[in-house]
Amino acid sequence: MAGKVAAPVAELTGPLAVLKEKFSEALSPGEFEGAVIKNENLVEVAKFMRDDLGYDYLSSVTGVDYPAANEVEVVYHAYSARHGLHNGKPLVFKARAPRDNSVVPSLVSVWPGADFQEREAWDLMGIKFEGHPNLRRILMWEGFAGHPLRKDWHEAYFEQDNKPFDSRWPGGHHTRAEDRVPLADNVAFPPGFDPTDFNSQAETTLVERARSVDVSELGQLVSSDGNGSGSGNGHIADAIQTDHLIVNLGPQHPSTHGVFRMVITLEGETILKLEPVMGYLHRNHEKIGERNTFIQNMPFTDRLDYIASMSNNLGYALAVEKLMKVTPPERAEYIRILMVELTRICNHMWAIGFLLNDLGAFFTPALYAIEERELVLDLFEAASGSRMMCNYMRFGGVARDLPEGWIEKCRDLVFNRLPKATDDLDHFLSENEIIRARCEGVGNLTAEQAVAYSAAGPLLRASGVPYDVRRAEPYSIYDRFDFDVAVRYHGDVYDRYLIRLDEIRQSIRILQQALDQMPGGGEIQAGKKQYQTRVPAGQAYGRVDGPKGELGFYVVSDGNPNPYRYHIRAPSFINLTALGEMCKGQKIADVVIILGSIDIVLGETDR
């Protein structure tokens, strides 16, 4: 069928065969390594996957639109995080619905981590998730017309579906679309919509939700002595008649790590409910990615998380390389490992520095962390030509070899300076009484909650779950290195700080081994360099354990130069799913450090 990837139907094996045996009428093999589940059985089958097969971790939820087939589908990737089952391999399954009645059951009741991801698929793809507790737009505003990731949706003054646009190449007769727009107002409103008389139903609903606090919870959240421990005989309202106060923190706030907003319901200074509000920076990265050619998307991955551009490059490269069935040369693999582990150190140094800033302690150690990061950026600039948006990875390798003297400078940094800098940070900060008093026992997230909410990276591992994609499902050449999966067990802000120190030390171990094993020469690119890549038809999910958690790219190719579907599993976005739970019962003064301990970047959150 036109527009849909045609592939042989795969045989169901392993856990999928178990599912087929138990739910014989509910499952059918798909044209991919997974199964299609009937909508009426989806929740029941999902519970069996979680409870009986051990797939306790729903990593990714992706909507795909197939107008030629008059169909939308939802693609799920589930893993075993706490039990370590199934050799780290995903259970991939899909649900499908007609485009004109795009309704699929919600899986939030099975995996709460589906919450924001289902809202995203509703917002951008128009797939309604029946039974979702709060199915509202999450990245677009409520007055927005249509669902922009649908294939037949076009923005105001639309030019073409795919790049390169005819107006720019090869003739080069480029005109700015904005020049054709009356009053430079590049907005299309829904029919009958009057922007001068607009009362946002979304804001009304948001305030109503903020007010709707279950009063039975108050005695647990706010004790009579006001310490939030729940150890008192009642809540403050028993002694003093109070109203709940609704407070907006952000979107313009110096400590929300970007244009991010939190709607907080308070009793006194204690948080009863917190709801994240995002999308202020949304630019429809995925729509842009589907109009770009495959290779044009590489520099766009940098902009997702400008603190971790090398890791972003690698995640996207792995997904496309799966479709191309390409293996990078040895030297390129080692260069990639050097770059992404240096990136992890950069990110964590920066995260620790900003956490100190959130604590109000922007003193010498914070500057010290930033100084070490600058030295790593010197290496990035020497190799890629850029300090932050590096655009260095390529399908099948890297853009260019390392310059002369690079390895020697890297060895000095990795063997001498970074270990000492990490020890110094530990010495200055870890036993600081103010840091411990502010961070210990604050923003707790249990192991069960972390897995249920699809938390990833340091947020997951600081809650006692030793799950790291580099170990669970090794990619690149990580299976050659000896390192430990860092884990802490209290799940509070303090452990999330410590876990980053732990991970810096493990990254240094990996870097030292990679430098010792580094091939002296050889190819850095599989095959010849290509400036227009045709990727075979198919679908693939490539993931890396980035500094902020699992970063995944789900890519569908129909054999053309542009991706048919390009979806990002953004850890900053999904990790925020647990923010409300982490802040419940805490003090308003602690919100900023709880948010800071997640370590989000809004370019990735909003995309």
Coordinates of C-alpha atoms in Angstrom, one line a residue:
M1 CA 0.0 0.0 0.0
A2 CA 1.3 3.4 -0.9
G3 CA 3.0 5.3 1.9
K4 CA 3.3 2.3 4.2
V5 CA 6.4 0.3 4.5
A6 CA 6.0 -3.2 3.0
A7 CA 7.9 -6.0 4.6
P8 CA 7.6 -9.7 5.2
V9 CA 5.4 -10.6 8.3
A10 CA 7.8 -11.7 11.1
E11 CA 7.4 -14.9 12.9
L12 CA 6.4 -14.6 16.6
T13 CA 9.1 -16.0 18.9
G14 CA 10.2 -15.8 22.5
P15 CA 7.8 -13.7 24.7
L16 CA 5.7 -12.8 21.7
A17 CA 5.0 -16.5 21.1
V18 CA 3.9 -16.8 24.8
L19 CA 1.6 -13.9 24.3
K20 CA 0.2 -15.4 21.1
E21 CA -0.5 -18.7 22.9
K22 CA -2.3 -17.0 25.7
F23 CA -4.1 -14.3 23.7
S24 CA -4.6 -16.2 20.4
E25 CA -7.3 -13.9 19.0
A26 CA -5.7 -10.7 20.2
L27 CA -2.3 -10.8 18.5
S28 CA -1.2 -10.9 15.0
P29 CA 2.3 -10.9 13.6
G30 CA 3.4 -7.6 12.1
E31 CA 5.7 -6.4 9.3
F32 CA 8.3 -5.7 11.9
E33 CA 9.9 -7.6 14.9
G34 CA 6.8 -7.4 17.0
A35 CA 3.1 -7.9 17.1
V36 CA -0.1 -6.0 16.5
I37 CA -2.6 -6.1 19.3
K38 CA -6.3 -5.6 19.0
N39 CA -7.5 -2.5 20.7
E40 CA -10.1 -4.3 22.8
N41 CA -7.4 -6.5 24.3
L42 CA -4.6 -3.9 24.6
V43 CA -4.9 -3.1 28.3
E44 CA -5.3 -6.8 29.3
V45 CA -2.3 -7.9 27.2
A46 CA -0.2 -5.0 28.5
K47 CA -0.9 -6.0 32.1
F48 CA 0.2 -9.6 31.3
M49 CA 3.4 -8.2 29.8
R50 CA 4.1 -6.3 32.9
D51 CA 3.1 -8.7 35.6
D52 CA 3.8 -12.1 34.1
L53 CA 6.5 -11.5 31.5
G54 CA 8.4 -8.9 33.6
Y55 CA 8.2 -6.0 31.1
D56 CA 7.9 -3.4 33.8
Y57 CA 9.4 -0.4 31.9
L58 CA 7.6 1.3 29.0
S59 CA 10.3 3.2 27.3
S60 CA 8.7 4.7 24.2
V61 CA 5.3 5.5 22.7
T62 CA 5.3 6.7 19.1
G63 CA 2.4 7.7 16.8
V64 CA 2.7 7.1 13.1
D65 CA 0.2 8.3 10.4
Y66 CA -0.5 6.3 7.2
P67 CA -3.0 8.3 5.2
A68 CA -2.8 6.0 2.1
A69 CA -3.9 3.1 4.3
N70 CA -6.4 5.3 6.2
E71 CA -4.7 4.2 9.4
V72 CA -2.8 5.5 12.4
E73 CA -0.7 3.3 14.6
V74 CA 0.9 3.5 18.0
V75 CA 4.3 1.8 18.5
Y76 CA 5.4 0.7 22.0
H77 CA 8.8 -0.4 23.2
A78 CA 8.8 -2.1 26.6
Y79 CA 11.8 -3.5 28.5
S80 CA 12.5 -5.3 31.8
A81 CA 14.3 -2.7 34.0
R82 CA 14.2 -4.1 37.5
H83 CA 14.4 -7.8 36.7
G84 CA 17.0 -7.8 33.9
L85 CA 15.1 -10.3 31.8
H86 CA 15.0 -11.0 28.1
N87 CA 18.7 -10.1 27.5
G88 CA 17.8 -6.4 27.4
K89 CA 15.8 -6.8 24.3
P90 CA 12.6 -4.8 23.8
L91 CA 9.1 -6.1 23.4
V92 CA 7.8 -4.1 20.4
F93 CA 4.0 -4.0 19.9
K94 CA 1.5 -1.8 18.0
A95 CA -2.1 -0.8 18.2
R96 CA -3.9 0.5 15.1
A97 CA -7.0 2.6 14.4
P98 CA -8.7 4.2 11.4
R99 CA -7.6 7.8 10.7
D100 CA -11.1 9.2 10.9
N101 CA -11.7 7.5 14.3
S102 CA -8.3 7.4 15.9
V103 CA -9.1 6.0 19.3
V104 CA -6.7 3.7 21.1
P105 CA -7.0 2.6 24.8
S106 CA -4.7 4.4 27.2
L107 CA -2.0 2.4 29.0
V108 CA -1.4 4.9 31.8
S109 CA -3.2 2.6 34.2
V110 CA -0.5 -0.1 33.4
W111 CA 2.5 2.1 32.8
P112 CA 2.1 5.6 34.3
G113 CA 5.1 6.6 32.2
A114 CA 2.8 6.6 29.2
D115 CA 1.1 9.8 30.5
F116 CA 3.1 12.6 28.7
Q117 CA 3.9 10.4 25.7
E118 CA 0.2 9.7 25.0
R119 CA -0.6 13.3 25.4
E120 CA 2.1 14.1 22.9
A121 CA 0.7 11.6 20.4
W122 CA -2.8 13.1 20.9
D123 CA -1.5 16.7 20.5
L124 CA 0.7 16.2 17.5
M125 CA -0.9 13.1 15.8
G126 CA -4.6 13.4 16.8
I127 CA -4.7 9.9 18.4
K128 CA -7.2 9.8 21.2
F129 CA -6.3 7.6 24.1
E130 CA -9.5 6.4 25.7
G131 CA -9.3 6.3 29.5
H132 CA -6.3 8.8 29.8
P133 CA -6.7 10.8 33.1
N134 CA -5.8 14.1 31.5
L135 CA -5.8 14.0 27.7
R136 CA -5.0 17.6 26.8
R137 CA -2.5 19.2 24.5
I138 CA 0.9 19.3 26.0
L139 CA 3.2 21.0 23.4
M140 CA 0.8 23.1 21.4
W141 CA -1.7 25.6 22.7
E142 CA -5.4 24.8 22.9
G143 CA -6.4 27.2 20.1
F144 CA -4.1 25.5 17.7
A145 CA -5.7 24.2 14.5
G146 CA -5.2 20.5 13.8
H147 CA -2.5 18.0 14.7
P148 CA 0.7 19.0 13.0
L149 CA 2.4 15.6 12.6
R150 CA -0.4 14.3 10.5
K151 CA 0.9 13.9 6.9
D152 CA -1.9 16.1 5.5
W153 CA -1.4 19.0 7.9
H154 CA 0.3 22.0 6.4
E155 CA 1.3 25.2 8.2
A156 CA 0.3 28.7 7.0
Y157 CA 2.1 29.5 3.8
F158 CA 3.3 26.0 3.3
E159 CA 5.9 25.5 0.6
Q160 CA 6.7 21.8 0.1
D161 CA 6.7 18.5 1.9
N162 CA 10.3 17.5 1.6
K163 CA 13.7 19.3 1.3
P164 CA 15.5 20.4 -0.7
F165 CA 12.8 22.9 -1.7
D166 CA 12.6 23.7 -5.4
S167 CA 12.7 27.4 -4.6
R168 CA 16.2 27.0 -3.1
W169 CA 17.9 24.2 -5.1
P170 CA 19.2 23.8 -7.7
G171 CA 18.2 27.2 -9.1
G172 CA 18.6 29.0 -5.8
H173 CA 15.6 31.3 -6.3
H174 CA 15.0 31.5 -2.6
T175 CA 12.2 33.7 -1.2
R176 CA 11.2 34.1 2.5
A177 CA 7.8 32.7 3.2
E178 CA 7.4 35.5 5.8
D179 CA 7.6 38.1 3.0
R180 CA 4.3 36.8 1.6
V181 CA 2.5 36.9 4.9
P182 CA 0.2 39.9 5.7
L183 CA 1.4 41.8 8.7
A184 CA 4.2 39.2 9.2
D185 CA 1.6 37.1 11.1
N186 CA 2.4 33.5 10.2
V187 CA -0.5 32.0 12.0
A188 CA -3.6 30.0 10.8
F189 CA -6.5 30.0 13.2
P190 CA -9.3 27.4 13.3
P191 CA -12.5 28.3 11.4
G192 CA -14.6 30.9 13.3
F193 CA -11.8 31.6 15.8
D194 CA -11.4 35.1 17.0
P195 CA -8.1 35.7 18.7
T196 CA -9.3 39.0 20.1
D197 CA -12.0 37.3 22.1
F198 CA -10.2 34.2 23.3
N199 CA -10.7 32.7 26.7
S200 CA -8.4 29.7 27.1
Q201 CA -10.3 26.6 28.1
A202 CA -6.9 25.1 28.8
E203 CA -6.1 27.6 31.5
T204 CA -9.6 27.2 33.0
T205 CA -9.1 23.4 33.1
L206 CA -5.6 23.8 34.5
V207 CA -6.8 25.9 37.4
E208 CA -9.8 23.6 38.1
R209 CA -7.3 20.6 38.2
A210 CA -5.1 22.6 40.6
R211 CA -8.0 23.2 42.9
S212 CA -9.2 19.6 42.8
V213 CA -7.2 18.2 45.7
D214 CA -8.4 15.1 47.5
V215 CA -8.9 16.4 51.0
S216 CA -8.4 12.9 52.4
E217 CA -4.7 13.2 51.4
L218 CA -4.1 16.4 53.4
G219 CA -3.5 14.7 56.7
Q220 CA -0.7 12.7 55.1
L221 CA 0.8 15.6 53.2
V222 CA 0.7 18.3 55.9
S223 CA 1.2 17.4 59.5
S224 CA 0.1 19.5 62.5
D225 CA 3.6 20.7 63.1
G226 CA 3.9 21.7 59.4
N227 CA 7.0 19.6 58.6
G228 CA 5.3 17.6 55.9
S229 CA 6.2 14.2 57.5
G230 CA 2.6 13.2 58.1
S231 CA 3.5 12.4 61.7
G232 CA 1.1 14.9 63.2
N233 CA -2.5 14.5 64.2
G234 CA -4.0 16.4 61.3
H235 CA -3.3 19.2 58.8
I236 CA -3.0 22.9 59.2
A237 CA -6.6 23.5 58.3
D238 CA -7.7 21.7 61.5
A239 CA -6.3 24.6 63.5
I240 CA -6.5 27.5 61.1
Q241 CA -9.1 27.9 58.3
T242 CA -7.0 28.4 55.2
D243 CA -7.6 28.5 51.4
H244 CA -5.5 26.6 48.9
L245 CA -3.1 28.9 47.1
I246 CA -2.4 28.3 43.4
V247 CA 1.1 29.6 42.4
N248 CA 2.7 29.8 38.9
L249 CA 6.4 29.2 38.9
G250 CA 7.6 30.2 35.5
P251 CA 7.5 30.2 32.5
Q252 CA 9.9 33.1 32.9
H253 CA 11.8 32.2 36.0
P254 CA 15.6 32.1 36.5
S255 CA 15.6 28.7 38.0
T256 CA 13.2 26.7 35.8
H257 CA 16.2 25.8 33.5
G258 CA 14.4 27.4 30.5
V259 CA 11.0 28.5 29.5
F260 CA 9.2 26.0 31.7
R261 CA 6.1 26.5 34.0
M262 CA 4.8 24.7 37.1
V263 CA 1.3 25.2 38.4
I264 CA 1.5 24.5 42.1
T265 CA -1.3 24.1 44.7
L266 CA -0.2 25.0 48.2
E267 CA -1.5 24.7 51.7
G268 CA 0.7 27.1 53.6
E269 CA 4.2 26.3 52.2
T270 CA 3.4 22.6 51.5
I271 CA 2.8 21.4 48.0
L272 CA -0.4 19.5 47.5
K273 CA -0.2 19.2 43.7
L274 CA 2.1 20.2 41.0
E275 CA 1.5 20.1 37.2
P276 CA 4.3 20.8 34.7
V277 CA 3.3 23.0 31.8
M278 CA 5.6 23.0 28.7
G279 CA 5.7 23.6 25.0
Y280 CA 6.7 27.3 25.1
L281 CA 9.8 26.4 23.0
H282 CA 8.1 23.8 20.8
R283 CA 9.1 24.2 17.1
N284 CA 7.8 20.8 15.8
H285 CA 11.3 19.4 15.5
E286 CA 9.9 16.1 14.2
K287 CA 8.0 17.7 11.4
I288 CA 11.1 19.5 10.4
G289 CA 13.0 16.1 10.6
E290 CA 10.5 14.4 8.3
R291 CA 11.0 17.2 5.7
N292 CA 14.8 17.1 6.0
T293 CA 16.8 14.4 4.2
F294 CA 18.3 11.8 6.5
I295 CA 21.7 13.4 6.7
Q296 CA 20.3 16.9 7.2
N297 CA 18.8 15.8 10.5
M298 CA 22.2 15.2 12.1
P299 CA 22.9 18.8 13.0
F300 CA 19.3 19.1 14.2
T301 CA 19.9 16.5 16.9
D302 CA 22.6 18.8 18.3
R303 CA 19.9 21.4 19.0
L304 CA 17.8 19.0 21.1
D305 CA 20.3 19.0 23.9
Y306 CA 23.1 21.5 23.3
I307 CA 24.9 20.2 26.4
A308 CA 25.1 16.6 24.9
S309 CA 25.2 17.0 21.2
M310 CA 27.7 14.1 20.6
S311 CA 25.4 11.7 22.4
N312 CA 22.4 12.9 20.4
N313 CA 24.4 12.4 17.1
L314 CA 25.2 8.8 18.1
G315 CA 21.6 7.9 19.0
Y316 CA 20.3 9.0 15.6
A317 CA 23.2 7.4 13.8
L318 CA 22.5 4.1 15.4
A319 CA 18.9 4.1 14.4
V320 CA 19.7 4.9 10.7
E321 CA 22.6 2.4 10.7
K322 CA 20.2 -0.4 11.8
L323 CA 18.2 0.3 8.7
M324 CA 21.2 0.6 6.5
K325 CA 22.9 -2.5 8.0
V326 CA 26.1 -0.5 8.3
T327 CA 28.9 -1.1 10.9
P328 CA 31.4 1.7 11.5
P329 CA 35.1 0.9 11.3
E330 CA 37.1 0.1 14.5
R331 CA 38.7 3.5 14.8
A332 CA 35.4 5.3 14.3
E333 CA 33.8 3.2 17.1
Y334 CA 36.5 4.2 19.5
I335 CA 36.3 7.9 18.6
R336 CA 32.6 7.7 19.1
I337 CA 33.1 6.3 22.6
L338 CA 35.6 9.0 23.5
M339 CA 33.2 11.7 22.4
V340 CA 30.1 10.5 24.1
E341 CA 31.8 9.7 27.4
L342 CA 33.5 13.1 27.4
T343 CA 30.0 14.4 26.8
R344 CA 28.6 12.6 29.9
I345 CA 31.4 14.2 32.0
C346 CA 30.6 17.7 30.5
N347 CA 26.9 17.2 31.2
H348 CA 27.3 16.1 34.8
M349 CA 29.8 18.8 35.6
W350 CA 27.3 21.3 34.3
A351 CA 24.4 19.7 36.1
I352 CA 26.3 19.8 39.4
G353 CA 27.2 23.4 38.8
F354 CA 23.6 24.4 38.1
L355 CA 22.3 22.4 41.1
L356 CA 24.6 24.5 43.3
N357 CA 23.2 27.6 41.6
D358 CA 19.6 26.4 42.3
L359 CA 20.7 25.9 46.0
G360 CA 21.9 29.6 46.0
A361 CA 25.5 28.5 46.3
F362 CA 27.1 29.8 43.1
F363 CA 30.6 29.8 44.6
T364 CA 34.0 28.5 43.6
P365 CA 33.2 24.7 43.2
A366 CA 30.4 25.6 40.7
L367 CA 32.8 27.6 38.6
Y368 CA 35.4 24.8 39.0
A369 CA 33.0 22.3 37.4
I370 CA 32.4 24.7 34.5
E371 CA 36.1 25.2 34.0
E372 CA 36.7 21.5 33.5
R373 CA 33.8 21.4 31.0
E374 CA 35.5 24.1 29.0
L375 CA 38.6 22.0 28.7
V376 CA 36.6 19.1 27.2
L377 CA 34.9 21.6 24.8
D378 CA 38.3 22.5 23.6
L379 CA 38.7 18.9 22.4
F380 CA 35.3 18.9 20.8
E381 CA 36.1 22.1 18.9
A382 CA 39.4 20.7 17.7
A383 CA 37.7 17.5 16.3
S384 CA 34.4 18.9 15.0
G385 CA 34.9 22.6 14.6
S386 CA 32.2 23.5 17.2
R387 CA 32.1 23.6 21.0
M388 CA 28.4 22.9 21.5
M389 CA 26.5 21.9 18.4
C390 CA 29.2 19.5 17.1
N391 CA 27.5 17.7 14.2
Y392 CA 30.3 15.2 14.2
M393 CA 28.8 11.7 13.7
R394 CA 27.9 10.3 10.3
F395 CA 26.1 7.1 9.3
G396 CA 28.8 4.5 9.3
G397 CA 31.4 6.6 11.3
V398 CA 32.4 10.1 12.0
A399 CA 32.9 13.2 9.8
R400 CA 36.7 13.5 10.1
D401 CA 39.6 11.9 11.9
L402 CA 41.1 13.4 15.0
P403 CA 43.7 16.2 14.4
E404 CA 47.3 15.8 15.3
G405 CA 48.0 16.0 19.0
W406 CA 44.3 15.4 20.0
I407 CA 44.9 12.0 21.6
E408 CA 47.8 13.4 23.7
K409 CA 45.7 16.3 25.1
C410 CA 42.8 13.9 25.8
R411 CA 45.1 11.5 27.6
D412 CA 46.4 14.3 29.8
L413 CA 42.9 15.4 30.7
V414 CA 41.5 11.9 31.3
F415 CA 44.4 10.4 33.2
N416 CA 45.5 13.5 35.2
R417 CA 43.2 16.4 35.4
L418 CA 39.6 15.0 35.4
P419 CA 40.1 12.4 38.2
K420 CA 41.6 15.1 40.5
A421 CA 38.8 17.6 39.6
T422 CA 36.2 15.0 40.4
D423 CA 37.8 14.2 43.7
D424 CA 38.0 17.9 44.5
L425 CA 34.3 18.4 43.8
D426 CA 33.5 15.4 46.0
H427 CA 35.7 16.9 48.8
F428 CA 34.2 20.4 48.6
L429 CA 30.5 19.4 48.2
S430 CA 29.5 16.0 49.4
E431 CA 29.9 16.6 53.1
N432 CA 28.9 20.2 53.0
E433 CA 26.3 20.6 55.8
I434 CA 24.1 23.1 53.8
I435 CA 24.0 20.8 50.8
R436 CA 23.2 17.8 52.8
A437 CA 20.5 19.6 54.8
R438 CA 18.8 21.0 51.7
C439 CA 19.1 17.8 49.6
E440 CA 18.8 14.7 51.8
G441 CA 15.2 13.4 52.0
V442 CA 13.9 15.9 49.5
G443 CA 12.2 14.9 46.2
N444 CA 12.1 11.2 47.0
L445 CA 11.3 8.8 44.2
T446 CA 11.1 5.1 45.0
A447 CA 12.4 2.4 42.7
E448 CA 8.9 1.2 42.0
Q449 CA 7.8 4.8 41.1
A450 CA 10.9 5.4 39.0
V451 CA 10.2 2.4 36.8
A452 CA 6.5 3.0 36.6
Y453 CA 7.0 6.6 35.5
S454 CA 9.6 5.5 32.8
A455 CA 12.3 7.5 34.5
A456 CA 15.7 7.1 32.9
G457 CA 19.4 7.8 33.5
P458 CA 20.6 9.2 36.9
L459 CA 17.0 9.8 37.9
L460 CA 16.3 6.1 37.7
R461 CA 19.6 4.8 39.0
A462 CA 19.6 7.1 42.0
S463 CA 16.3 5.4 43.0
G464 CA 18.0 2.0 43.4
V465 CA 17.5 0.6 39.8
P466 CA 20.8 -0.4 38.3
Y467 CA 19.5 -0.1 34.7
D468 CA 21.9 1.3 32.1
V469 CA 21.4 0.8 28.4
R470 CA 25.2 0.5 27.9
R471 CA 24.9 -2.7 30.0
A472 CA 21.4 -3.9 29.5
E473 CA 21.5 -3.8 25.6
P474 CA 25.1 -2.8 24.7
Y475 CA 25.5 -0.7 21.6
S476 CA 28.6 0.3 19.7
I477 CA 31.6 -1.4 21.5
Y478 CA 30.5 -0.9 25.1
D479 CA 30.7 -4.7 25.7
R480 CA 34.6 -4.3 25.5
F481 CA 34.9 -2.1 28.5
D482 CA 35.0 -2.8 32.2
F483 CA 32.8 -0.4 34.2
D484 CA 30.2 -0.5 36.9
V485 CA 26.6 0.7 36.6
A486 CA 26.4 3.5 39.2
V487 CA 23.5 3.1 41.6
R488 CA 22.2 4.8 44.7
Y489 CA 19.3 3.8 46.9
H490 CA 17.6 6.8 48.5
G491 CA 16.0 8.4 45.5
D492 CA 16.4 11.9 46.8
V493 CA 18.1 15.1 45.5
Y494 CA 21.3 14.3 47.3
D495 CA 21.6 10.8 45.7
R496 CA 20.9 12.3 42.3
Y497 CA 23.9 14.6 42.9
L498 CA 26.1 11.7 44.1
I499 CA 25.1 9.5 41.2
R500 CA 26.5 12.0 38.7
L501 CA 29.8 12.0 40.5
D502 CA 29.8 8.2 40.4
E503 CA 29.0 8.3 36.7
I504 CA 31.8 10.8 36.0
R505 CA 34.3 8.3 37.6
Q506 CA 32.9 5.4 35.6
S507 CA 33.2 7.5 32.4
I508 CA 36.8 8.2 33.2
R509 CA 37.4 4.5 33.5
I510 CA 35.8 3.9 30.1
L511 CA 37.8 6.7 28.5
Q512 CA 41.1 5.4 29.9
Q513 CA 40.4 1.9 28.5
A514 CA 39.3 3.4 25.2
L515 CA 42.5 5.5 24.9
D516 CA 44.7 2.5 25.7
Q517 CA 42.9 0.3 23.1
M518 CA 42.6 3.0 20.5
P519 CA 43.7 1.8 17.0
G520 CA 46.6 3.8 15.7
G521 CA 45.0 4.4 12.3
G522 CA 42.5 3.2 9.8
E523 CA 39.2 4.2 8.3
I524 CA 36.8 6.4 10.0
Q525 CA 33.8 5.9 7.6
A526 CA 32.2 2.8 6.3
G527 CA 32.1 3.2 2.5
K528 CA 32.4 6.5 0.8
K529 CA 31.1 9.7 2.2
Q530 CA 27.5 10.4 1.0
Y531 CA 25.8 13.8 0.9
Q532 CA 22.4 12.2 -0.1
T533 CA 21.6 9.0 1.7
R534 CA 18.9 6.6 0.6
V535 CA 17.9 4.4 3.5
P536 CA 16.3 1.0 2.8
A537 CA 12.6 0.8 3.7
G538 CA 11.9 -0.4 7.2
Q539 CA 11.6 0.8 10.8
A540 CA 14.2 0.9 13.6
Y541 CA 14.6 2.2 17.1
G542 CA 18.1 3.3 18.1
R543 CA 18.8 4.2 21.7
V544 CA 21.7 5.3 23.8
D545 CA 22.1 5.9 27.5
G546 CA 22.8 9.6 27.3
P547 CA 23.8 11.9 30.2
K548 CA 20.1 12.6 31.0
G549 CA 18.8 9.1 30.4
E550 CA 17.7 6.9 27.5
L551 CA 17.6 8.9 24.3
G552 CA 15.8 7.0 21.5
F553 CA 15.1 7.6 17.9
Y554 CA 12.3 5.7 16.1
V555 CA 12.8 6.0 12.4
V556 CA 10.6 4.8 9.6
S557 CA 11.9 4.8 6.0
D558 CA 9.9 4.2 2.9
G559 CA 13.1 4.2 0.7
N560 CA 13.1 7.9 -0.1
P561 CA 15.8 10.4 0.9
N562 CA 13.6 11.8 3.7
P563 CA 12.5 9.9 6.8
Y564 CA 8.8 8.9 6.7
R565 CA 8.6 9.1 10.5
Y566 CA 11.2 10.6 12.8
H567 CA 10.4 10.4 16.5
I568 CA 12.5 11.2 19.5
R569 CA 12.2 9.6 22.9
A570 CA 13.4 12.7 24.8
P571 CA 14.6 11.8 28.4
S572 CA 14.1 15.4 29.6
F573 CA 10.5 15.3 28.5
I574 CA 9.6 11.9 29.9
N575 CA 11.6 12.3 33.2
L576 CA 9.2 15.2 34.0
T577 CA 6.3 12.8 34.2
A578 CA 7.4 12.0 37.8
L579 CA 7.9 15.6 38.9
G580 CA 4.5 16.1 40.4
E581 CA 4.8 12.9 42.5
M582 CA 8.3 13.9 43.6
C583 CA 7.1 17.4 44.8
K584 CA 4.0 16.3 46.6
G585 CA 4.3 17.0 50.3
Q586 CA 7.5 19.0 49.9
K587 CA 8.0 22.7 50.6
I588 CA 7.7 25.3 47.9
A589 CA 11.3 26.3 48.5
D590 CA 12.4 22.9 47.4
V591 CA 10.7 22.8 44.0
V592 CA 13.7 24.4 42.2
I593 CA 16.3 21.9 43.5
I594 CA 14.0 19.0 42.8
L595 CA 13.6 20.2 39.2
G596 CA 17.3 20.9 39.0
S597 CA 18.1 17.3 40.2
I598 CA 16.3 15.9 37.2
D599 CA 18.6 17.9 34.9
I600 CA 16.3 18.9 32.0
V601 CA 17.1 21.0 29.0
L602 CA 14.1 22.7 27.3
G603 CA 15.3 22.2 23.8
E604 CA 14.9 18.5 24.3
T605 CA 11.7 18.8 26.4
D606 CA 9.8 20.9 24.0
R607 CA 11.5 19.9 20.7

